[in-house]
Coordinates of C-alpha atoms and ligand atoms in Angstrom, one line a residue:
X6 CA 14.5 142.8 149.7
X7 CA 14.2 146.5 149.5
X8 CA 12.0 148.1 152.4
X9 CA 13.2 151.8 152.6
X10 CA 12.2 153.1 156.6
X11 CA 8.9 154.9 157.3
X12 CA 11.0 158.4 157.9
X13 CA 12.8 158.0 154.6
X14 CA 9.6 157.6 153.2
X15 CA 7.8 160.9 155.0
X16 CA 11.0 163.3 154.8
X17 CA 12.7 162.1 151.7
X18 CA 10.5 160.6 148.9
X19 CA 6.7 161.9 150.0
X20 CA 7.5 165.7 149.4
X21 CA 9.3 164.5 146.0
X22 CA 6.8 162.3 144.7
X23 CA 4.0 164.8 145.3
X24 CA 5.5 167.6 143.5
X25 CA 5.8 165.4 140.6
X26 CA 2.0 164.8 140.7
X27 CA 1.2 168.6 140.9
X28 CA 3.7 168.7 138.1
X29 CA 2.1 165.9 136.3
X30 CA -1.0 166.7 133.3
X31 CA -2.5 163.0 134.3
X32 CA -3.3 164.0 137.4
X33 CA -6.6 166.1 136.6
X34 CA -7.5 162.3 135.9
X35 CA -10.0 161.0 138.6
X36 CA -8.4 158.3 141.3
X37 CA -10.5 155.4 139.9
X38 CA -9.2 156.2 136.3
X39 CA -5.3 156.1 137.6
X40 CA -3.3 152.8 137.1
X41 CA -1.7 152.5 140.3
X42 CA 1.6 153.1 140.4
X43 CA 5.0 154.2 142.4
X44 CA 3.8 157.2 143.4
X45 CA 0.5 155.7 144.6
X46 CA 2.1 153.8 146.6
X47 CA 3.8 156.2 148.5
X48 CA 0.7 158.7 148.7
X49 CA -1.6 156.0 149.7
X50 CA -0.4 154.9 153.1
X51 CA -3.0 152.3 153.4
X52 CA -1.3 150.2 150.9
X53 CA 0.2 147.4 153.1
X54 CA 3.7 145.5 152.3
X55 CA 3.8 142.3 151.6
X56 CA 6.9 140.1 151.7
X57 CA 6.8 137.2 149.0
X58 CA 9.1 134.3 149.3
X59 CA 9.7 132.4 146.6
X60 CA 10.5 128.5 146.7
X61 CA 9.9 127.3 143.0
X62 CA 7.7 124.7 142.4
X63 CA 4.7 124.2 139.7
X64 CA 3.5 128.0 140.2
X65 CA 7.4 128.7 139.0
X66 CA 7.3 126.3 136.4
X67 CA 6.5 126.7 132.5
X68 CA 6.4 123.8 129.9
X69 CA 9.4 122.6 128.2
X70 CA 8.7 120.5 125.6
X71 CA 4.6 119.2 124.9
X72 CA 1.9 120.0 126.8
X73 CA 2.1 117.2 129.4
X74 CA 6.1 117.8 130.5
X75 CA 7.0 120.8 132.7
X76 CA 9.6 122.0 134.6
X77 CA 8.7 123.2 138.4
X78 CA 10.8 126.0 139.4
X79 CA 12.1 127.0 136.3
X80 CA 10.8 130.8 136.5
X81 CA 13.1 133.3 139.0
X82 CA 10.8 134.9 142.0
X83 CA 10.8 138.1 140.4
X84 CA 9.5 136.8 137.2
X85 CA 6.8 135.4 138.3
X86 CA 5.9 137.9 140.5
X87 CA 6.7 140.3 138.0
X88 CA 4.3 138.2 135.0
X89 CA 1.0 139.3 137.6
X90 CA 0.2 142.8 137.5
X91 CA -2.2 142.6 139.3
X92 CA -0.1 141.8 142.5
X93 CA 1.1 145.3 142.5
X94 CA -2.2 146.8 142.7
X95 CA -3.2 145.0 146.1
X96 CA 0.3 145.6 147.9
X97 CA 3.9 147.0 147.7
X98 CA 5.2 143.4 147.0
X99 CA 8.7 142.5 148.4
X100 CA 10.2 139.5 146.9
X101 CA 12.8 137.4 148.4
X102 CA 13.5 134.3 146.0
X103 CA 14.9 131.7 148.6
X104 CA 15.1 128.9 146.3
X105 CA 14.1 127.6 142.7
X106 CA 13.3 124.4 143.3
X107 CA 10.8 121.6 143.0
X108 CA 9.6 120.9 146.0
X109 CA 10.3 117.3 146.2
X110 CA 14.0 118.7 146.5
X111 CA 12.9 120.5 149.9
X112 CA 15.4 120.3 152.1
X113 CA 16.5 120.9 156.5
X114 CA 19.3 123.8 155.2
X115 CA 16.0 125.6 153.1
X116 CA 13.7 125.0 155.3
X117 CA 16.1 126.9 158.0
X118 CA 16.3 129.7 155.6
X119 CA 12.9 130.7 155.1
X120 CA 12.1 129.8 158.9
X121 CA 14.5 133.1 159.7
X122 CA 13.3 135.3 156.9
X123 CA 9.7 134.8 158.1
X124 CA 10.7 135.1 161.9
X125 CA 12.4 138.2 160.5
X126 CA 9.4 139.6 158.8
X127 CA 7.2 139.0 161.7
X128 CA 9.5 141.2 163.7
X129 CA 9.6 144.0 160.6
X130 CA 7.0 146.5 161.6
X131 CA 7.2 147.7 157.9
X132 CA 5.5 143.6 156.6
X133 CA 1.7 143.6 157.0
X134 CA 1.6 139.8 155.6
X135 CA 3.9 137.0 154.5
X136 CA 3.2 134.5 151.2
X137 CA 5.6 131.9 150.3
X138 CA 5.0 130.2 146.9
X139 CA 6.3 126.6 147.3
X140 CA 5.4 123.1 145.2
X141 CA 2.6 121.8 146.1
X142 CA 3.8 118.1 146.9
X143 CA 5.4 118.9 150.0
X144 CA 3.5 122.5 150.8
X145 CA 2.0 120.8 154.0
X146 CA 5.0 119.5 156.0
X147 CA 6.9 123.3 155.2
X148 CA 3.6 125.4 156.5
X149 CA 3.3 122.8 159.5
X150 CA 7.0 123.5 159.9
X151 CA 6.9 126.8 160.1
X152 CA 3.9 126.5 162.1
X153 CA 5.4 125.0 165.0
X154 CA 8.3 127.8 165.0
X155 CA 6.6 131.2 164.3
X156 CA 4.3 132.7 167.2
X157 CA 2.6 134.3 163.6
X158 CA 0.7 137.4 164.9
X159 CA 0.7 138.5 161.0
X160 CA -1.3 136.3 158.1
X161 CA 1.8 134.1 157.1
X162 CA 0.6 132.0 153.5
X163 CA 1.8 129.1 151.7
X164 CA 0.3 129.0 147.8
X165 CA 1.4 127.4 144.7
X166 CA -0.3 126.0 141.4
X167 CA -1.6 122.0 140.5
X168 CA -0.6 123.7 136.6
X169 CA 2.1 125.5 135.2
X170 CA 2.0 129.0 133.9
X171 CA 1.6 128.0 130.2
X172 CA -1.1 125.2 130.7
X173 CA -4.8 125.9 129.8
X174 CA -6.4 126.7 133.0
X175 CA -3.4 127.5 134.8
X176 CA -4.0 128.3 138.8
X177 CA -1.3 129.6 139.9
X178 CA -2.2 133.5 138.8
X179 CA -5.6 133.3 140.5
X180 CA -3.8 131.4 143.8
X181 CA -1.1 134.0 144.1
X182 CA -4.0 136.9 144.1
X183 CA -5.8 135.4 146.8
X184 CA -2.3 134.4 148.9
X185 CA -1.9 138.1 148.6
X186 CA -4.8 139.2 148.8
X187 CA -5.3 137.2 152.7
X188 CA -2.3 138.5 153.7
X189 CA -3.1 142.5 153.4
X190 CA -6.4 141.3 155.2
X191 CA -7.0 142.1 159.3
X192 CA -9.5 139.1 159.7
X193 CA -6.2 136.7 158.8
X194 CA -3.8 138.5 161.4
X195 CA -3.5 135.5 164.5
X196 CA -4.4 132.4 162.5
X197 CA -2.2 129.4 161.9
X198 CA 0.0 129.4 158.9
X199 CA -2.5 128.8 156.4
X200 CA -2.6 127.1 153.1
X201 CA -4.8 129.0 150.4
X202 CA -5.5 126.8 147.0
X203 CA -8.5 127.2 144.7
X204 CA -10.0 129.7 146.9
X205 CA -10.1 127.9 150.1
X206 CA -8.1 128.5 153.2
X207 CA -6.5 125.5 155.5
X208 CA -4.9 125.9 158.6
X209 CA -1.5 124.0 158.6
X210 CA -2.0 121.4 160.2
X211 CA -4.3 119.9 159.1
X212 CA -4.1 120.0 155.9
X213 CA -2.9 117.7 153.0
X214 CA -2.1 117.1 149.5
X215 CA -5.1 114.2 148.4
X216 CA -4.9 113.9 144.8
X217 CA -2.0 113.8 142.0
X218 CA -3.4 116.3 139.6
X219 CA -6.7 118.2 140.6
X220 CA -6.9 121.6 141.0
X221 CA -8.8 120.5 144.7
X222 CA -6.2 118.5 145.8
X223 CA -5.5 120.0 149.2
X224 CA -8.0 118.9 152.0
X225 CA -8.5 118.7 155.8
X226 CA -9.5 115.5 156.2
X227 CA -10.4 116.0 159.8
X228 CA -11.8 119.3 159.9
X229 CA -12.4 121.0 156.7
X230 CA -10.9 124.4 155.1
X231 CA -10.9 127.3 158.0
X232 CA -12.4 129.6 155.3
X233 CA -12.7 130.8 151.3
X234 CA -11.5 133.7 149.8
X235 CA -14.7 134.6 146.9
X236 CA -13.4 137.4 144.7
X237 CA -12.9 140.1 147.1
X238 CA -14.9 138.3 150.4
X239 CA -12.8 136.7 152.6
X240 CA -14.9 134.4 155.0
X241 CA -13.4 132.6 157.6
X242 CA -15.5 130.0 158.8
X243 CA -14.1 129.0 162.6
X244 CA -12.0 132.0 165.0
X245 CA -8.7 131.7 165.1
X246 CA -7.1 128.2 166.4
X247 CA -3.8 130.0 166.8
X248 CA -3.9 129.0 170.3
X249 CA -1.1 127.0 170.4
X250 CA 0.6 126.1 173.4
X251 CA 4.5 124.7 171.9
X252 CA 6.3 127.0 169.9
X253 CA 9.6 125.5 169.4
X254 CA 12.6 127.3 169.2
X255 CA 14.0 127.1 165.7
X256 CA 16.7 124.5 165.3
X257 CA 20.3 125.7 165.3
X258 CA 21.4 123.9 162.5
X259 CA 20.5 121.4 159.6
X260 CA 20.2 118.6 158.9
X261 CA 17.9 118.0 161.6
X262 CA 17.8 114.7 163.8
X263 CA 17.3 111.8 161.4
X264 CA 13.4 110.8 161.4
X265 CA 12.9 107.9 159.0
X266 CA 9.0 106.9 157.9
X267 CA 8.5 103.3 157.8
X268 CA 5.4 102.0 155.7
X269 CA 3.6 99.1 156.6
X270 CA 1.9 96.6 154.6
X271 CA 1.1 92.7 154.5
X272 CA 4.1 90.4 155.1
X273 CA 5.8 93.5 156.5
X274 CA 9.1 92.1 158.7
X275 CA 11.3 93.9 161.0
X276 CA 14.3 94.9 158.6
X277 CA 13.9 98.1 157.7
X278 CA 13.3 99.3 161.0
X279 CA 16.8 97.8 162.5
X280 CA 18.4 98.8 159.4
X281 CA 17.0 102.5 159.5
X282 CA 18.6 102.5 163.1
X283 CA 22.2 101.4 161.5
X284 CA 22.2 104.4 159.5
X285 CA 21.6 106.6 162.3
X286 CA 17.5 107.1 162.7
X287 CA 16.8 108.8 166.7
X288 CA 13.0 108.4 165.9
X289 CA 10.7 106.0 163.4
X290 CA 7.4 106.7 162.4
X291 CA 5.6 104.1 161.3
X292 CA 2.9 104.6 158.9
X293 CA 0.4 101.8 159.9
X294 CA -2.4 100.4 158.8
X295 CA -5.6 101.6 160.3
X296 CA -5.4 102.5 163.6
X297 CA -1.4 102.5 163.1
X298 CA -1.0 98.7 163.5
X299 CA 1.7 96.6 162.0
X300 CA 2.5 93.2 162.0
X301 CA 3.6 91.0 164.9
X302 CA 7.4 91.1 163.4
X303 CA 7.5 94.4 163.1
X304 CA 5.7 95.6 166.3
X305 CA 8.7 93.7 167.9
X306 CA 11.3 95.1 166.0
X307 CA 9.7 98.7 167.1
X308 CA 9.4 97.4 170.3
X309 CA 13.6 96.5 170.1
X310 CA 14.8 99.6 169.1
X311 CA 12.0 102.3 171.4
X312 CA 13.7 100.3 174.1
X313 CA 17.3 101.4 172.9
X314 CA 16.2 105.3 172.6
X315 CA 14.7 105.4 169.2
X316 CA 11.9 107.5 169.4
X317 CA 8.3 105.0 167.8
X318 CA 6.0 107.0 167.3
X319 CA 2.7 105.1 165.3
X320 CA 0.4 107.0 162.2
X321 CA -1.7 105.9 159.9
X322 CA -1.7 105.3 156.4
X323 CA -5.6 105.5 156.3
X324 CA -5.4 109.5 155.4
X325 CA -7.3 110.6 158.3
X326 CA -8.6 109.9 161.5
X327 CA -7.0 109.3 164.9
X328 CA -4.4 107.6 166.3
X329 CA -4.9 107.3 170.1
X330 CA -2.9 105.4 172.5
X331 CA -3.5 101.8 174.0
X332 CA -6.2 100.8 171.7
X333 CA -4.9 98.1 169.3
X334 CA -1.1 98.5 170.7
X335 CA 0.1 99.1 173.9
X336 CA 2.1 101.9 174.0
X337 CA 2.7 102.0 177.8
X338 CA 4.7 98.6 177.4
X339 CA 5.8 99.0 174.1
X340 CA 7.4 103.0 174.9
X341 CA 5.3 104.1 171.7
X342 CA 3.9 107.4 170.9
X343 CA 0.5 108.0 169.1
X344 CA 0.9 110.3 166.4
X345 CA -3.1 111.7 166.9
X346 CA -4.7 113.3 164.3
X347 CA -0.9 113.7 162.2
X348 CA -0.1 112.2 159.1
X349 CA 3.5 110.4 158.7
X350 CA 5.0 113.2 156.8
X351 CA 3.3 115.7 159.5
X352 CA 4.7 113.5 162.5
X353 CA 8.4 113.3 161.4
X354 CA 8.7 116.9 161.2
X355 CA 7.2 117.5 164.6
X356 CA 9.5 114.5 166.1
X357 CA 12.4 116.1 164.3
X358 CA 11.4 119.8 165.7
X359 CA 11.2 117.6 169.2
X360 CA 14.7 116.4 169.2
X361 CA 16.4 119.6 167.9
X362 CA 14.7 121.0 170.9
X363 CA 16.2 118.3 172.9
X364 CA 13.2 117.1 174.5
X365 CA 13.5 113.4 175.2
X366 CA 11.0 112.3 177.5
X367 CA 8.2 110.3 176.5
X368 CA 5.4 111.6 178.4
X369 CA 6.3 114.7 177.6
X370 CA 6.9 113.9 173.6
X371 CA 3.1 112.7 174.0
X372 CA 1.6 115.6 175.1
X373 CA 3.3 117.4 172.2
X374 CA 1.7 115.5 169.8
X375 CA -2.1 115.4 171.1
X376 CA -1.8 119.4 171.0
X377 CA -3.8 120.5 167.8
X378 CA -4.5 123.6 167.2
Ligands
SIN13 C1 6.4 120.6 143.3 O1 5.9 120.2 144.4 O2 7.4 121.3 143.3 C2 5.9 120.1 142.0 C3 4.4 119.9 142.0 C4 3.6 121.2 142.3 O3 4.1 122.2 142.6 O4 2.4 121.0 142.1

């Protein structure tokens, strides 16, 4: 990342540049006719900065063999950035490739990473917006992460591709634009971290990945998209629910406290509950069915190890909804938590950002989790 200070840019390269215009024989050209270039950017002072982050993923990834087999991740930050011209005439991109990766291979020592360069651009008065281009199968759980750690006064994006660069119909060009786009925008300064995909916006949490392949697979279940970027508009359709009222201090080191998710079904004993406390689980969710039930065998091996410490806390394997406390379980006697309107993946982070932050009391672990925002 290469962001030159604001007097280096008045003293040092504005007197330079413009005497190369005066110089130049393309300038008698008018402004609309002029490709934008270096030196517009430097003249133009409107032009915000935007800091791209790059993660890997399907919007990094070209095919490798046929048509149906692709690599995610396989393009560098700069390429990609680099392969969309049109990027550089909406913004002085920064890019910062954090990792090449798909994002199935996500991890706690990443995740750290790109929590400080964000937190860091926040704080860089020089950043008008932040985008981070990530795979799309675990895009939620990283925006919600970073959700729940950055007070984000400035538009901070997550955006990636259902297709690779080299498919027919490939999305990732179009989603990058608009992640851009959003984040040199003033209606998108004090929102959540957002998700933009196939022109709609979603606030972080609650948003989720709902289909394997289509190019509309990310959906709010609960609440719908917060707004849709159509070509130039950008249209949000509620005010800002960046009212939160936790912003946890980000963790001091990874891996963070082991969360395992446990997923219920029919005939479902109590085994892999006691065996995910053996190796070291400080908090289960349990995916349930419905209203985040489970079995009688496995309610009371829950019920064993929330009475040793382990932090229960019950979802839902429905894909949306509710899960409130006291209604089909007792949590009261059980020491449960009801993971509200969060999915599984959603609630382990947030019980993982909980523990780091060494909060361990129950009513208070509640509260935490019936905040939305
Ligand atoms: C990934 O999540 O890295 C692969 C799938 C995708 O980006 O759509």
């Amino acid at each position: 990342m290469n962001i030159l200070p604001r007097s280096l840019f008045q003293f040092l390269i504005i007197p330079m540049e413009l005497s190369l215009i005066l110089l130049s024989p393309s300038y008698a050209k008018t402004e609309k006719d002029k490709p934008m270039n270096d030196i517009d950017r430097v003249i133009r002072p409107e032009k915000k900065q935007v800091l791209v982050l790059t993660t890997g993923g399907t919007i990094a990834g070209s095919a490798t063999t046929d048509e149906l087999e692709y690599k995610a991740g396989n393009t560098k930050g700069e390429d990609l950035i680099s392969s969309i011209p049109a990027l550089q005439n909406m913004a002085k991109i920064h890019v910062d490739p954090v990792a090449q990766i798909g994002s199935q291979d996500m991890s706690d020592t990443i995740l750290l990473k790109l929590a400080k360069k964000v937190q860091a651009a926040e704080n860089n008065p020089s950043i008008s917006g932040i985008v981070i281009t990530h795979g799309t199968d675990t895009m939620e759980e990283t925006a919600f992460f970073l959700d729940k750690l950055i007070n984000s006064k400035k538009p901070i994006i997550l955006t990636g591709a259902m297709r690779p660069t080299n498919f027919i119909s490939s999305d990732g060009a179009s989603n990058l634009v608009n992640a851009v786009k959003l984040a040199t925008r003033p209606e998108a300064y004090h929102q959540p971290v957002m998700i933009v995909m196939n022109d709609m916006i979603y606030d972080a949490h609650s948003v989720q990945k709902s289909h394997t392949t289509s190019l509309q697979t990310f959906q709010s279940p609960n609440t719908g998209p917060i707004g849709i970027i159509n070509n130039d508009h950008v249209y949000f359709y509620r005010t800002s629910s960046n009212a939160r009222k936790h912003i946890y201090a980000i963790p001091e080191k990874a891996p963070f406290p082991r969360v395992e998710i446990i997923y219920s079904h029919i005939q479902m004993d109590g085994d892999l509950i006691h065996d995910a406390v053996k190796r070291g689980a400080k908090g289960i969710i349990l995916t349930g069915v419905g209203d985040g039930n489970t079995s009688t065998q496995a309610i009371q091996a829950l019920k064993e190890v929330a009475s040793k410490g382990v932090i229960v806390v019950r979802s839902s394997r429905t894909g949306s909804g509710f899960v409130n406390r006291n209604v089909e379980v007792n949590d009261d006697a059980n020491k449960f938590i009801a993971a509200a309107d969060l999915n599984p993946q959603k609630a382990r982070i947030l019980l993982q950002l909980i523990l780091a932050n060494k909060i361990n009391e129950l009513d208070t672990i509640q509260q935490l989790f019936y905040e939305m925002n």
